[in-house]
PDB file of N, CA and C in Angstrom:
ATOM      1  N   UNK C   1      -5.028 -11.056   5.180  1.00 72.00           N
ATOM      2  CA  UNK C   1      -4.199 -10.043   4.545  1.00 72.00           C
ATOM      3  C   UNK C   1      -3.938 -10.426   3.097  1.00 72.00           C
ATOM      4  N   UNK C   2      -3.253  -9.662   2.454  1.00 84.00           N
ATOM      5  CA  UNK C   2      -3.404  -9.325   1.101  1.00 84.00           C
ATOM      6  C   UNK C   2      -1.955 -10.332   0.545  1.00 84.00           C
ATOM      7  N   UNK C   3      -2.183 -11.289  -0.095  1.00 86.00           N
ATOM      8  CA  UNK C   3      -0.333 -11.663  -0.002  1.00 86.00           C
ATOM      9  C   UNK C   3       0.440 -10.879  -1.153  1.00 86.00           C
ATOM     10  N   UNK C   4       0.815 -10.566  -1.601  1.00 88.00           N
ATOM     11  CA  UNK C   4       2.151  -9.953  -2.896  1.00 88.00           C
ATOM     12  C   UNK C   4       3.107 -11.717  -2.853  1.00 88.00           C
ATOM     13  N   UNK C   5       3.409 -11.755  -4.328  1.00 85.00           N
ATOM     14  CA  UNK C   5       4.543 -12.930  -4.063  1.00 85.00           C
ATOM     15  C   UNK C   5       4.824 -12.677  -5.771  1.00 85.00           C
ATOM     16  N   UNK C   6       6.477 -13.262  -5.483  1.00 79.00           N
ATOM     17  CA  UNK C   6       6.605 -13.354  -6.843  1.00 79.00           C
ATOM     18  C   UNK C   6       6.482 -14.218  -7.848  1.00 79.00           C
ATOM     19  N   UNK C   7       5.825 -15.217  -7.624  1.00 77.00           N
ATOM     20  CA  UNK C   7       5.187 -16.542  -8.184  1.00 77.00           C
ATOM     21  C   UNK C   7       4.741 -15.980 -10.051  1.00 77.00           C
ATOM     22  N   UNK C   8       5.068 -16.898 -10.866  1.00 74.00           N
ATOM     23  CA  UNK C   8       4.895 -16.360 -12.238  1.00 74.00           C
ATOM     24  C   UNK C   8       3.000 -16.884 -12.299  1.00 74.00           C
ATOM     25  N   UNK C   9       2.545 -17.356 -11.402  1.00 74.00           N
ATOM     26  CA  UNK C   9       0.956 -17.851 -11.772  1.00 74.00           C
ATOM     27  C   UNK C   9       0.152 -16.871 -11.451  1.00 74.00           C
ATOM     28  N   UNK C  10       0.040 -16.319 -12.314  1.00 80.00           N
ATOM     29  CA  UNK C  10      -1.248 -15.707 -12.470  1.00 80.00           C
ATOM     30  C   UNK C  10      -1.966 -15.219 -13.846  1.00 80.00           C
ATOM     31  N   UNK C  11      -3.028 -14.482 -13.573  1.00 83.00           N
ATOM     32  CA  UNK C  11      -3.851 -14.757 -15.033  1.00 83.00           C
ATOM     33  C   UNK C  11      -2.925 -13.860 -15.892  1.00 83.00           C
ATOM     34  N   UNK C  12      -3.290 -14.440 -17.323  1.00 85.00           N
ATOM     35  CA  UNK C  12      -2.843 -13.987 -18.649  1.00 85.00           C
ATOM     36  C   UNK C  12      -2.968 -11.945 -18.770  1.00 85.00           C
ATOM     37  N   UNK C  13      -4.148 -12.106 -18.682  1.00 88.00           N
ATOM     38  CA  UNK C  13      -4.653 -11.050 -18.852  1.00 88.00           C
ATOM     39  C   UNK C  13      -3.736  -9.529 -17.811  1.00 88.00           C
ATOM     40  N   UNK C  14      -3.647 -10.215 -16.938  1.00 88.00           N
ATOM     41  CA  UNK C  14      -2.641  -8.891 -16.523  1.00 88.00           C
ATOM     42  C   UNK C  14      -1.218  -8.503 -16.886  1.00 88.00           C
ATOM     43  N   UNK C  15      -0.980  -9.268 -17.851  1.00 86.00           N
ATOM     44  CA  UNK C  15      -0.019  -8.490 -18.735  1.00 86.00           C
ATOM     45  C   UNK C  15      -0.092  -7.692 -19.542  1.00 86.00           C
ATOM     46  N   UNK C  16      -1.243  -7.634 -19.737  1.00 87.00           N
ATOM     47  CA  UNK C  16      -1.967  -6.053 -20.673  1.00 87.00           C
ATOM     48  C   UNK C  16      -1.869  -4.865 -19.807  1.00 87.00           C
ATOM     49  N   UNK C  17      -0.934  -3.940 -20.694  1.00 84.00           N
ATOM     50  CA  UNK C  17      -0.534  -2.532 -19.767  1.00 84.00           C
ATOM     51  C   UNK C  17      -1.216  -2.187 -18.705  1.00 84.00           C
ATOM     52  N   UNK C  18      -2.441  -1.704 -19.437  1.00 89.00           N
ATOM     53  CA  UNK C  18      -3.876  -1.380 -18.501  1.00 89.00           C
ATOM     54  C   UNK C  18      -3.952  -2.251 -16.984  1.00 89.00           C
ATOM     55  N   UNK C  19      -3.810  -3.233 -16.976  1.00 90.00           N
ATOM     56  CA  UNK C  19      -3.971  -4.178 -15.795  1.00 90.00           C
ATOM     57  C   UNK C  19      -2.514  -3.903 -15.102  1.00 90.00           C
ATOM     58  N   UNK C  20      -1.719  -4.611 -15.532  1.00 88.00           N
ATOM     59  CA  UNK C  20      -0.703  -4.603 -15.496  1.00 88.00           C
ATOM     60  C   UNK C  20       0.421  -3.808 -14.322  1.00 88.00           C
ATOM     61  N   UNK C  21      -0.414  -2.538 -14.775  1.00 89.00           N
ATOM     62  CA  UNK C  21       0.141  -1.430 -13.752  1.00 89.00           C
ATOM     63  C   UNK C  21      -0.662  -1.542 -12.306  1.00 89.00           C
ATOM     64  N   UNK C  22      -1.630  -2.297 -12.007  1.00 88.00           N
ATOM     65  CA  UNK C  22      -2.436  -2.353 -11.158  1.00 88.00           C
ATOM     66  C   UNK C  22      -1.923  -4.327 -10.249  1.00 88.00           C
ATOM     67  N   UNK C  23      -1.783  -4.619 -10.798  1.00 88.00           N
ATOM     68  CA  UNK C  23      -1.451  -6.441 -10.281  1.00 88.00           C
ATOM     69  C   UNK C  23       0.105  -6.520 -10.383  1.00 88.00           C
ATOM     70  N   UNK C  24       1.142  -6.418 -11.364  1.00 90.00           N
ATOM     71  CA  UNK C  24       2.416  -6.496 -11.417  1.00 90.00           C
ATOM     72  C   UNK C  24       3.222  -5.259 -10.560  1.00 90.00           C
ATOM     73  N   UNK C  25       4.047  -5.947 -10.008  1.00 90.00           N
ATOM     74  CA  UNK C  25       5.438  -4.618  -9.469  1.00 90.00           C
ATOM     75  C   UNK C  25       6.351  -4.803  -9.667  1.00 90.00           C
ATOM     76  N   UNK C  26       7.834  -4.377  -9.932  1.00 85.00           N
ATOM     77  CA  UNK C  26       8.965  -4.748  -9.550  1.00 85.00           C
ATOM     78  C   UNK C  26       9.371  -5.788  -8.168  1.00 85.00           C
ATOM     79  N   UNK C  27       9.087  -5.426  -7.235  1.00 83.00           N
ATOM     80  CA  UNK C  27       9.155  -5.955  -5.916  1.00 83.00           C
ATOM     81  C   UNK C  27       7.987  -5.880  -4.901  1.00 83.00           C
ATOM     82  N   UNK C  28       7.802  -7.226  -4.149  1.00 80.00           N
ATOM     83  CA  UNK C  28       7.117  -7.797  -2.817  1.00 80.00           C
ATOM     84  C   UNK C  28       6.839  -5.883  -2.211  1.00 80.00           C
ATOM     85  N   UNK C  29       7.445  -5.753  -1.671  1.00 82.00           N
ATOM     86  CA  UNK C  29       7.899  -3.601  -1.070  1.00 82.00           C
ATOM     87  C   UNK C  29       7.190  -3.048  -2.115  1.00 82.00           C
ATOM     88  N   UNK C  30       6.688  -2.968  -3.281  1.00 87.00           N
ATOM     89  CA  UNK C  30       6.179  -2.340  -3.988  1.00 87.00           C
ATOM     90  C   UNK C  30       4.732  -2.335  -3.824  1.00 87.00           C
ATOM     91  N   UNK C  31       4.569  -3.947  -3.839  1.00 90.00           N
ATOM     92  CA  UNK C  31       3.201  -4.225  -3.891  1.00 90.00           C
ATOM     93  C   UNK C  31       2.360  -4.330  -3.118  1.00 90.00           C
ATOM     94  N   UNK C  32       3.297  -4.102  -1.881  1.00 88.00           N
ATOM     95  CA  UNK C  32       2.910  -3.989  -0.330  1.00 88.00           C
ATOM     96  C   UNK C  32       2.197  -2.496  -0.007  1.00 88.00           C
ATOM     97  N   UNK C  33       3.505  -2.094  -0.822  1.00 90.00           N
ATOM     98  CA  UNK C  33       2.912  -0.124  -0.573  1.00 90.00           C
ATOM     99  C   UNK C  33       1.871   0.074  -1.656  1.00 90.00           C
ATOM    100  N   UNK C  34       1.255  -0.423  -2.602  1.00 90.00           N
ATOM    101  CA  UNK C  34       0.412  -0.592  -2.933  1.00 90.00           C
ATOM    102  C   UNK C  34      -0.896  -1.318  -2.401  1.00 90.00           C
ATOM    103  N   UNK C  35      -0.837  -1.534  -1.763  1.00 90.00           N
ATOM    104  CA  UNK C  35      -1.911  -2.866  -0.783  1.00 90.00           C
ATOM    105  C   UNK C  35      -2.329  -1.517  -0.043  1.00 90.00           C
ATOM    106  N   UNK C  36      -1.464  -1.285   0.785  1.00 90.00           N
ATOM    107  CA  UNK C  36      -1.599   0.039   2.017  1.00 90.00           C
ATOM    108  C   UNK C  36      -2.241   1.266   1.574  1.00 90.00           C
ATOM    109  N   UNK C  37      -1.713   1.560   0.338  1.00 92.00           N
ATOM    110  CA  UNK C  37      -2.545   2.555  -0.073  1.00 92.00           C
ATOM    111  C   UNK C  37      -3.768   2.359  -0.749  1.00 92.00           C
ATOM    112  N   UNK C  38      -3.685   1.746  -1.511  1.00 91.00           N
ATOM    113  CA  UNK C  38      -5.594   1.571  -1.752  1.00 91.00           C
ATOM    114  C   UNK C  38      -6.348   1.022  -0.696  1.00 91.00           C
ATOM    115  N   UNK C  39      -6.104   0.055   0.125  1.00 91.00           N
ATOM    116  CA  UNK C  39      -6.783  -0.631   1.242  1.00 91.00           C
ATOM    117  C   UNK C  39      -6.925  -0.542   2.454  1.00 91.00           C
ATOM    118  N   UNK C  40      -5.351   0.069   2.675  1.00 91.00           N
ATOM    119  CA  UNK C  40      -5.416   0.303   4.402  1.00 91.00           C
ATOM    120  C   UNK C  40      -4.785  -0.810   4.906  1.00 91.00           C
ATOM    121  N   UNK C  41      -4.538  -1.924   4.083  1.00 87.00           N
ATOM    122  CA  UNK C  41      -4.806  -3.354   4.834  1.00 87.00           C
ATOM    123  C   UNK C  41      -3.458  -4.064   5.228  1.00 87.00           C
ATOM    124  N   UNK C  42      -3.178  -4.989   6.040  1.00 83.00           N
ATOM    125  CA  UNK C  42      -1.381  -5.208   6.047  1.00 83.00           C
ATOM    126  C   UNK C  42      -1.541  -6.153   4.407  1.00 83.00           C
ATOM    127  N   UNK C  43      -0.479  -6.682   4.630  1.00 87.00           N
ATOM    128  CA  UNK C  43       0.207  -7.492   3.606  1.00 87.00           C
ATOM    129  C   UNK C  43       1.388  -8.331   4.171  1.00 87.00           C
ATOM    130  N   UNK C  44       1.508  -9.741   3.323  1.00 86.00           N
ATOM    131  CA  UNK C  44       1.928 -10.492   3.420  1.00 86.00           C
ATOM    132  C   UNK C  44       2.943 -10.747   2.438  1.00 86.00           C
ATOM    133  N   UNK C  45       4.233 -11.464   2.449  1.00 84.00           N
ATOM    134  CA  UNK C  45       4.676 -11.674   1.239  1.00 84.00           C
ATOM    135  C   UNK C  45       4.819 -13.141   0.937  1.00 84.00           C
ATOM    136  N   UNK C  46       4.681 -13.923  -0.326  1.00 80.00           N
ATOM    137  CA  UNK C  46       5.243 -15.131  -0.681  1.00 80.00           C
ATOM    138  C   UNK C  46       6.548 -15.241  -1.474  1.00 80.00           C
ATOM    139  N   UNK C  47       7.381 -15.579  -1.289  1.00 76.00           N
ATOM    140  CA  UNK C  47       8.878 -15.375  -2.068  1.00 76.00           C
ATOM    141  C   UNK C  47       9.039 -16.837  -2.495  1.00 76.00           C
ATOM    142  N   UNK C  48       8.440 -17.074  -3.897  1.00 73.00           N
ATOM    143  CA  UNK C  48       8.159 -18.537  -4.186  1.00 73.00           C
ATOM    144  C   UNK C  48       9.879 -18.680  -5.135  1.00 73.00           C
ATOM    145  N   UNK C  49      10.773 -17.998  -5.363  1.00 63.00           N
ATOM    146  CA  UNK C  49      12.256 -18.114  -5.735  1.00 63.00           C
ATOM    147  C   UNK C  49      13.206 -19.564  -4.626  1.00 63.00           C
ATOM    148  N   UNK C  50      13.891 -19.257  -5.798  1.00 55.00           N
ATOM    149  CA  UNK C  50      15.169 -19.692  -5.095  1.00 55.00           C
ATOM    150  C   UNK C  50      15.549 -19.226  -3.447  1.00 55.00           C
ATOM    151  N   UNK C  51      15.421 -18.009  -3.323  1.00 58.00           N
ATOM    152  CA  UNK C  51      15.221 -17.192  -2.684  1.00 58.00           C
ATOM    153  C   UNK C  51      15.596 -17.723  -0.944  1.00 58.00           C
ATOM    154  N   UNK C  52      13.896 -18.273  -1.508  1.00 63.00           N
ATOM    155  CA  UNK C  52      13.385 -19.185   0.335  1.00 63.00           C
ATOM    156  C   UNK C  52      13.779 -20.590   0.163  1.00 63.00           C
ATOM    157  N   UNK C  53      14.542 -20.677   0.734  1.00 64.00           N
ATOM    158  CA  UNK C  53      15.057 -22.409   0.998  1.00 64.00           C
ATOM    159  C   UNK C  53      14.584 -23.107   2.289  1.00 64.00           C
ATOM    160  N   UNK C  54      14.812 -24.218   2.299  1.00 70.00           N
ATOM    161  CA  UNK C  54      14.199 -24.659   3.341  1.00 70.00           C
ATOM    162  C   UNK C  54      14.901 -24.555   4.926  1.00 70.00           C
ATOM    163  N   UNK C  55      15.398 -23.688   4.750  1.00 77.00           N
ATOM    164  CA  UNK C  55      16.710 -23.540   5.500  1.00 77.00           C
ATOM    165  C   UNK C  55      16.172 -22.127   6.311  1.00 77.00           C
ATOM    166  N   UNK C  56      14.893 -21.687   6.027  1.00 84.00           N
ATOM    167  CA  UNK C  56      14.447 -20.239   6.436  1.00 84.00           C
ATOM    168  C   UNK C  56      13.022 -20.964   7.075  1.00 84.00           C
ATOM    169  N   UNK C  57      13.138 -20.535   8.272  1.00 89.00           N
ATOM    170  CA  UNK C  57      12.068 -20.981   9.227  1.00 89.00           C
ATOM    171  C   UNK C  57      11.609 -19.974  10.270  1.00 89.00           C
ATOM    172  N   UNK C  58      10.113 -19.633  10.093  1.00 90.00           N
ATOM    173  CA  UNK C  58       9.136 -18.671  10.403  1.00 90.00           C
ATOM    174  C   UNK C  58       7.812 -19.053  10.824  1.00 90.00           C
ATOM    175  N   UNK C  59       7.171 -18.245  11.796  1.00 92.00           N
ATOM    176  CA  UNK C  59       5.945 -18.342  12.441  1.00 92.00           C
ATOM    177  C   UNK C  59       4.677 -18.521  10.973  1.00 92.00           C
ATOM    178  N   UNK C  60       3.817 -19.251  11.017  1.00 91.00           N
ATOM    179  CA  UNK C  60       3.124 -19.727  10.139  1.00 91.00           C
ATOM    180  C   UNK C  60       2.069 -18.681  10.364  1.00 91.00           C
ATOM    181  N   UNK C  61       1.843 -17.706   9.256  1.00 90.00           N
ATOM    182  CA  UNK C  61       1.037 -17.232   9.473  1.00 90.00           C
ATOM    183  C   UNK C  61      -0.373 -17.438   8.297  1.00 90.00           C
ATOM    184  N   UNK C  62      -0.244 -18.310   7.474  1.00 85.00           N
ATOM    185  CA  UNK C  62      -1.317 -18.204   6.080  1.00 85.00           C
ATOM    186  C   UNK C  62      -2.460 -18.411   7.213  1.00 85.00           C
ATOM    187  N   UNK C  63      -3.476 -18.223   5.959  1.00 83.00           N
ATOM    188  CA  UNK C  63      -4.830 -18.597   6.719  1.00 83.00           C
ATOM    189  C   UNK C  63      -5.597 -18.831   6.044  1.00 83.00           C
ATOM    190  N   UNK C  64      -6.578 -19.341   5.768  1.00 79.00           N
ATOM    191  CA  UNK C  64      -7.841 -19.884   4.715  1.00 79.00           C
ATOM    192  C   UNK C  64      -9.046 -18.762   4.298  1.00 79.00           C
ATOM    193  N   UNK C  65      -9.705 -19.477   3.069  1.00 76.00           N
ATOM    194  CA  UNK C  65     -10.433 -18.374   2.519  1.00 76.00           C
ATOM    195  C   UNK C  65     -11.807 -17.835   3.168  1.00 76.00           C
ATOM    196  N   UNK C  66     -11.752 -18.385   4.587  1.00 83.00           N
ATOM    197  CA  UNK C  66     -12.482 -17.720   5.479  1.00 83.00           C
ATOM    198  C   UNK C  66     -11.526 -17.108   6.714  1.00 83.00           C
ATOM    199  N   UNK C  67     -10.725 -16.811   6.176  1.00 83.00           N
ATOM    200  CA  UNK C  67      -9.212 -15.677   6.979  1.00 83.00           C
ATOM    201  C   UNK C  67      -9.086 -16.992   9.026  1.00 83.00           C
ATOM    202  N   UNK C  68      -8.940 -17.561   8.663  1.00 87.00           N
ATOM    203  CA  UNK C  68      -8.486 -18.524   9.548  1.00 87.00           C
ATOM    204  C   UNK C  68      -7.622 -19.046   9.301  1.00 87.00           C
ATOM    205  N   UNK C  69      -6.785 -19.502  10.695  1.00 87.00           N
ATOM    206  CA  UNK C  69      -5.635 -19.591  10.245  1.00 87.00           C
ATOM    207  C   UNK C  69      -5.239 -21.058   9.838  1.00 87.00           C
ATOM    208  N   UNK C  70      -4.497 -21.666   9.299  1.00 84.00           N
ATOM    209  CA  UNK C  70      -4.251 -22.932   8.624  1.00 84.00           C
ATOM    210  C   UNK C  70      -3.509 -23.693   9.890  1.00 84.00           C
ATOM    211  N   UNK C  71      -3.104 -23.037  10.782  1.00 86.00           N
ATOM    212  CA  UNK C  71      -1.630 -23.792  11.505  1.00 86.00           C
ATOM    213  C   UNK C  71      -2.220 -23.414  12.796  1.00 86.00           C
ATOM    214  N   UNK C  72      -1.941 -24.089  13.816  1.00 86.00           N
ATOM    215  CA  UNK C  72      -1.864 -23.881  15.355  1.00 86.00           C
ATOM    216  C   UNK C  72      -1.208 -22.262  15.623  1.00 86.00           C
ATOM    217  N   UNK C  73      -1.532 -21.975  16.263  1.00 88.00           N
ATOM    218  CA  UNK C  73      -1.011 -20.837  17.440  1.00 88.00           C
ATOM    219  C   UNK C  73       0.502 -21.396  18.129  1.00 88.00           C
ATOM    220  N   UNK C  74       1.865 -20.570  16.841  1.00 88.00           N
ATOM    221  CA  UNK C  74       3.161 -21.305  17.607  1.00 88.00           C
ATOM    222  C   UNK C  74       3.672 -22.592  16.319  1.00 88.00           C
ATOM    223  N   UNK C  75       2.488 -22.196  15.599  1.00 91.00           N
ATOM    224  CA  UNK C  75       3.438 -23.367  14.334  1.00 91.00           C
ATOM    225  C   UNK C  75       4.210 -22.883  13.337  1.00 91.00           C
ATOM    226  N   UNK C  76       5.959 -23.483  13.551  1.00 90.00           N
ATOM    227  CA  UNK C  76       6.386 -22.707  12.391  1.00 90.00           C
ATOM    228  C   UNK C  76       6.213 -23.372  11.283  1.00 90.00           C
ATOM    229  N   UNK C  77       7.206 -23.202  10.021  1.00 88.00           N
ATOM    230  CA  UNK C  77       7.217 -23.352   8.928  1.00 88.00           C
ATOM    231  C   UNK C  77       8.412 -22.432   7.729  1.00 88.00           C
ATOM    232  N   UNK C  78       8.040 -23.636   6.762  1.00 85.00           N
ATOM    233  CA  UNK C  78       9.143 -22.782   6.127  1.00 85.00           C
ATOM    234  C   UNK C  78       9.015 -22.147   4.639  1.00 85.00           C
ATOM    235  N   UNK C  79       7.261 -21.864   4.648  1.00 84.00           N
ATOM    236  CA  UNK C  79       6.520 -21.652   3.460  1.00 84.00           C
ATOM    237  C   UNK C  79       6.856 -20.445   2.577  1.00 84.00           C
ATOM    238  N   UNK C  80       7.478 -19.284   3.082  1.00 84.00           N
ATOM    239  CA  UNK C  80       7.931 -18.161   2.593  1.00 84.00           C
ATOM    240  C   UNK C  80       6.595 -17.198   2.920  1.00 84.00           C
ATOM    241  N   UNK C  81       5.602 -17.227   3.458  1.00 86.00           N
ATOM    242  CA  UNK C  81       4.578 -16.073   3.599  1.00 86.00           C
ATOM    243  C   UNK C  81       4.876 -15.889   4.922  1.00 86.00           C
ATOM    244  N   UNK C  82       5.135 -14.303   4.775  1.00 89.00           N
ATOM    245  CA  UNK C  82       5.866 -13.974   6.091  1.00 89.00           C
ATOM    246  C   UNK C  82       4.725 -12.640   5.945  1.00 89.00           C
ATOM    247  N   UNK C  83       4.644 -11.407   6.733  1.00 89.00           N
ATOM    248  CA  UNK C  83       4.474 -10.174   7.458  1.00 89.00           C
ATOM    249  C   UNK C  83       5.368  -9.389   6.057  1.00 89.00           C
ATOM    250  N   UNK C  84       5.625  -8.336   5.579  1.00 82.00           N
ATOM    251  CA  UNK C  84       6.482  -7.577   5.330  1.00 82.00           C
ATOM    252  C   UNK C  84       7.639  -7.073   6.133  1.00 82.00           C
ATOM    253  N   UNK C  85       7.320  -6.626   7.152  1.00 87.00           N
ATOM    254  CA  UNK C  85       8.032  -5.669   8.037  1.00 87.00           C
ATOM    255  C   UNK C  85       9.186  -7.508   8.637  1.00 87.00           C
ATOM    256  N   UNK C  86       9.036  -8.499   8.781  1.00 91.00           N
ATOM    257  CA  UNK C  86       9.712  -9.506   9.076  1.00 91.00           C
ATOM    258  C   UNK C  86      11.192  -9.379   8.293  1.00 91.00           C
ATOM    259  N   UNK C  87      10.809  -9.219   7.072  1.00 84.00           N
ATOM    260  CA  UNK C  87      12.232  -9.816   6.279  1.00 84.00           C
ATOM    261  C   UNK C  87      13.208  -8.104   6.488  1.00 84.00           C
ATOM    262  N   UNK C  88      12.753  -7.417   7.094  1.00 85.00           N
ATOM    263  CA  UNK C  88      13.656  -6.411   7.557  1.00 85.00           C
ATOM    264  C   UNK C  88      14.094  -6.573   8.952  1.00 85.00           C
ATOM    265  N   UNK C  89      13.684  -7.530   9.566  1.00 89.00           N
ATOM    266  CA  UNK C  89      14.193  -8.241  10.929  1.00 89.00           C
ATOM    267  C   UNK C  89      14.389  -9.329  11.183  1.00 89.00           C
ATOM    268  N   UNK C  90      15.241 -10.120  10.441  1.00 89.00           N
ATOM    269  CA  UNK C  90      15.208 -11.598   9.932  1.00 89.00           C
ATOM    270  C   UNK C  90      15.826 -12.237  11.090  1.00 89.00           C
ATOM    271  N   UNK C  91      16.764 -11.478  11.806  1.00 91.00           N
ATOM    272  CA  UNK C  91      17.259 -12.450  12.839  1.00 91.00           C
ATOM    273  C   UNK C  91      16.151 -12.124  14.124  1.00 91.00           C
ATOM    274  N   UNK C  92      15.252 -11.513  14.171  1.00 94.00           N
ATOM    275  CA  UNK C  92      14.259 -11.786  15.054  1.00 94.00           C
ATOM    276  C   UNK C  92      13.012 -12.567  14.620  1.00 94.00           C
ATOM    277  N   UNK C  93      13.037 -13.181  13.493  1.00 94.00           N
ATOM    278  CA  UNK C  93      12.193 -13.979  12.985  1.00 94.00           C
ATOM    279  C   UNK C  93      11.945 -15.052  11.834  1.00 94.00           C
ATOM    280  N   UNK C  94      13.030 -14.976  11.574  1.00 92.00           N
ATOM    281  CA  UNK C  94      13.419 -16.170  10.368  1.00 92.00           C
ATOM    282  C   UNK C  94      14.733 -16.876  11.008  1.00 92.00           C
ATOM    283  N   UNK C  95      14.910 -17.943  10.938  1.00 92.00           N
ATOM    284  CA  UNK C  95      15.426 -19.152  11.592  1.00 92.00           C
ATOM    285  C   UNK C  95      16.328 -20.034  10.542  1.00 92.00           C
ATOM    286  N   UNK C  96      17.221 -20.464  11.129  1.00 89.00           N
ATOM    287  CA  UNK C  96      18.144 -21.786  10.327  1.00 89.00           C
ATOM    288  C   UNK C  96      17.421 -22.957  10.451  1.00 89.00           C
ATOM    289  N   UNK C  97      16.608 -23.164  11.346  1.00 87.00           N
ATOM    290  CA  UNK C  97      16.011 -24.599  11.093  1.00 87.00           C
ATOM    291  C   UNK C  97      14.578 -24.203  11.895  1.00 87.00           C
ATOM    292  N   UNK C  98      13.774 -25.471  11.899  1.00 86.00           N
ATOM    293  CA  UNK C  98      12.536 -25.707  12.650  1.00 86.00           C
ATOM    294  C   UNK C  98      12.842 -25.837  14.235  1.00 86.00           C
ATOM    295  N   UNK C  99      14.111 -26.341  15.008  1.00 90.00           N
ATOM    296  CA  UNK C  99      14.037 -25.976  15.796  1.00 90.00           C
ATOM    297  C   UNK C  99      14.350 -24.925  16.887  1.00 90.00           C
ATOM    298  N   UNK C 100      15.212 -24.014  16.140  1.00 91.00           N
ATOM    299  CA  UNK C 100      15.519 -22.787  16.355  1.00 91.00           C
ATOM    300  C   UNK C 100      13.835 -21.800  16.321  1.00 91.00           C
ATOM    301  N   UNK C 101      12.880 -22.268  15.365  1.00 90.00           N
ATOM    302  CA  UNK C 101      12.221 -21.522  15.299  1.00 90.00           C
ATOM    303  C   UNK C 101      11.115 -21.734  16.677  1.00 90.00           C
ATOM    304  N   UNK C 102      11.011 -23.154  16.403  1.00 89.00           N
ATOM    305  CA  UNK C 102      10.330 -23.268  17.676  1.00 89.00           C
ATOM    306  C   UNK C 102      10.856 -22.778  18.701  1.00 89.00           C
ATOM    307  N   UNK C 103      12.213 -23.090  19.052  1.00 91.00           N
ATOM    308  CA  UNK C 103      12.334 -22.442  20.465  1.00 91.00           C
ATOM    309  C   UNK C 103      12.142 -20.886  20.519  1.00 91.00           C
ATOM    310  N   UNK C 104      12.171 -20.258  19.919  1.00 89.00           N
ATOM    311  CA  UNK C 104      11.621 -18.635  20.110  1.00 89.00           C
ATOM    312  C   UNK C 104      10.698 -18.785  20.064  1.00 89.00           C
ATOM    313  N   UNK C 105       9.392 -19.440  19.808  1.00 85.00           N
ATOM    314  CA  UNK C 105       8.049 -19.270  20.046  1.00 85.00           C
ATOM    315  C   UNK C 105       7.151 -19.947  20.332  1.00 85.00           C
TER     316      UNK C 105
END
């Protein structure tokens, strides 16, 4: 899946209007509904802020650049790449610690 995050790294060049409007959003929800509509495809978010502390613990979902997944089946984590639709159901899926998270899954 497609990640959206608000991480300041990325190339120079898409700060030129032209680009710009196509790679930058206001918000993760923006860029998501952008993903969906040109692609079809889900989306992921990274919330590289203050934001995600280590204190927020979730099912590991990244996966490598052959779309595999990085983590066991059941591994959490507290990386901030979550699902979209998650952080609108946080107490069914984001956690106070690692072992809270494990025990739900």
């Amino acid at each position: 899946a497609t990640i959206c995050t608000n991480s300041g790294d990325y190339p120079a060049s898409w700060n030129d209007g032209n680009l710009a409007v196509h790679h930058l959003f206001e918000t993760a929800a923006k860029c998501c509904e952008k993903v969906a509509e040109r692609t079809g495809q889900a989306c992921d978010i990274r919330d590289v802020n203050e934001g995600w502390d280590c204190n927020k613990w979730h099912l590991a979902i990244e996966k490598d650049d052959n779309n595999e997944p990085l983590h066991a089946e059941g591994t959490c984590t507290n990386s901030g790449v979550i699902h979209e639709v998650w952080a609108n159901y946080a107490e069914h899926y984001i956690f106070p610690n690692h072992q809270s998270c494990c025990d739900q899954f």
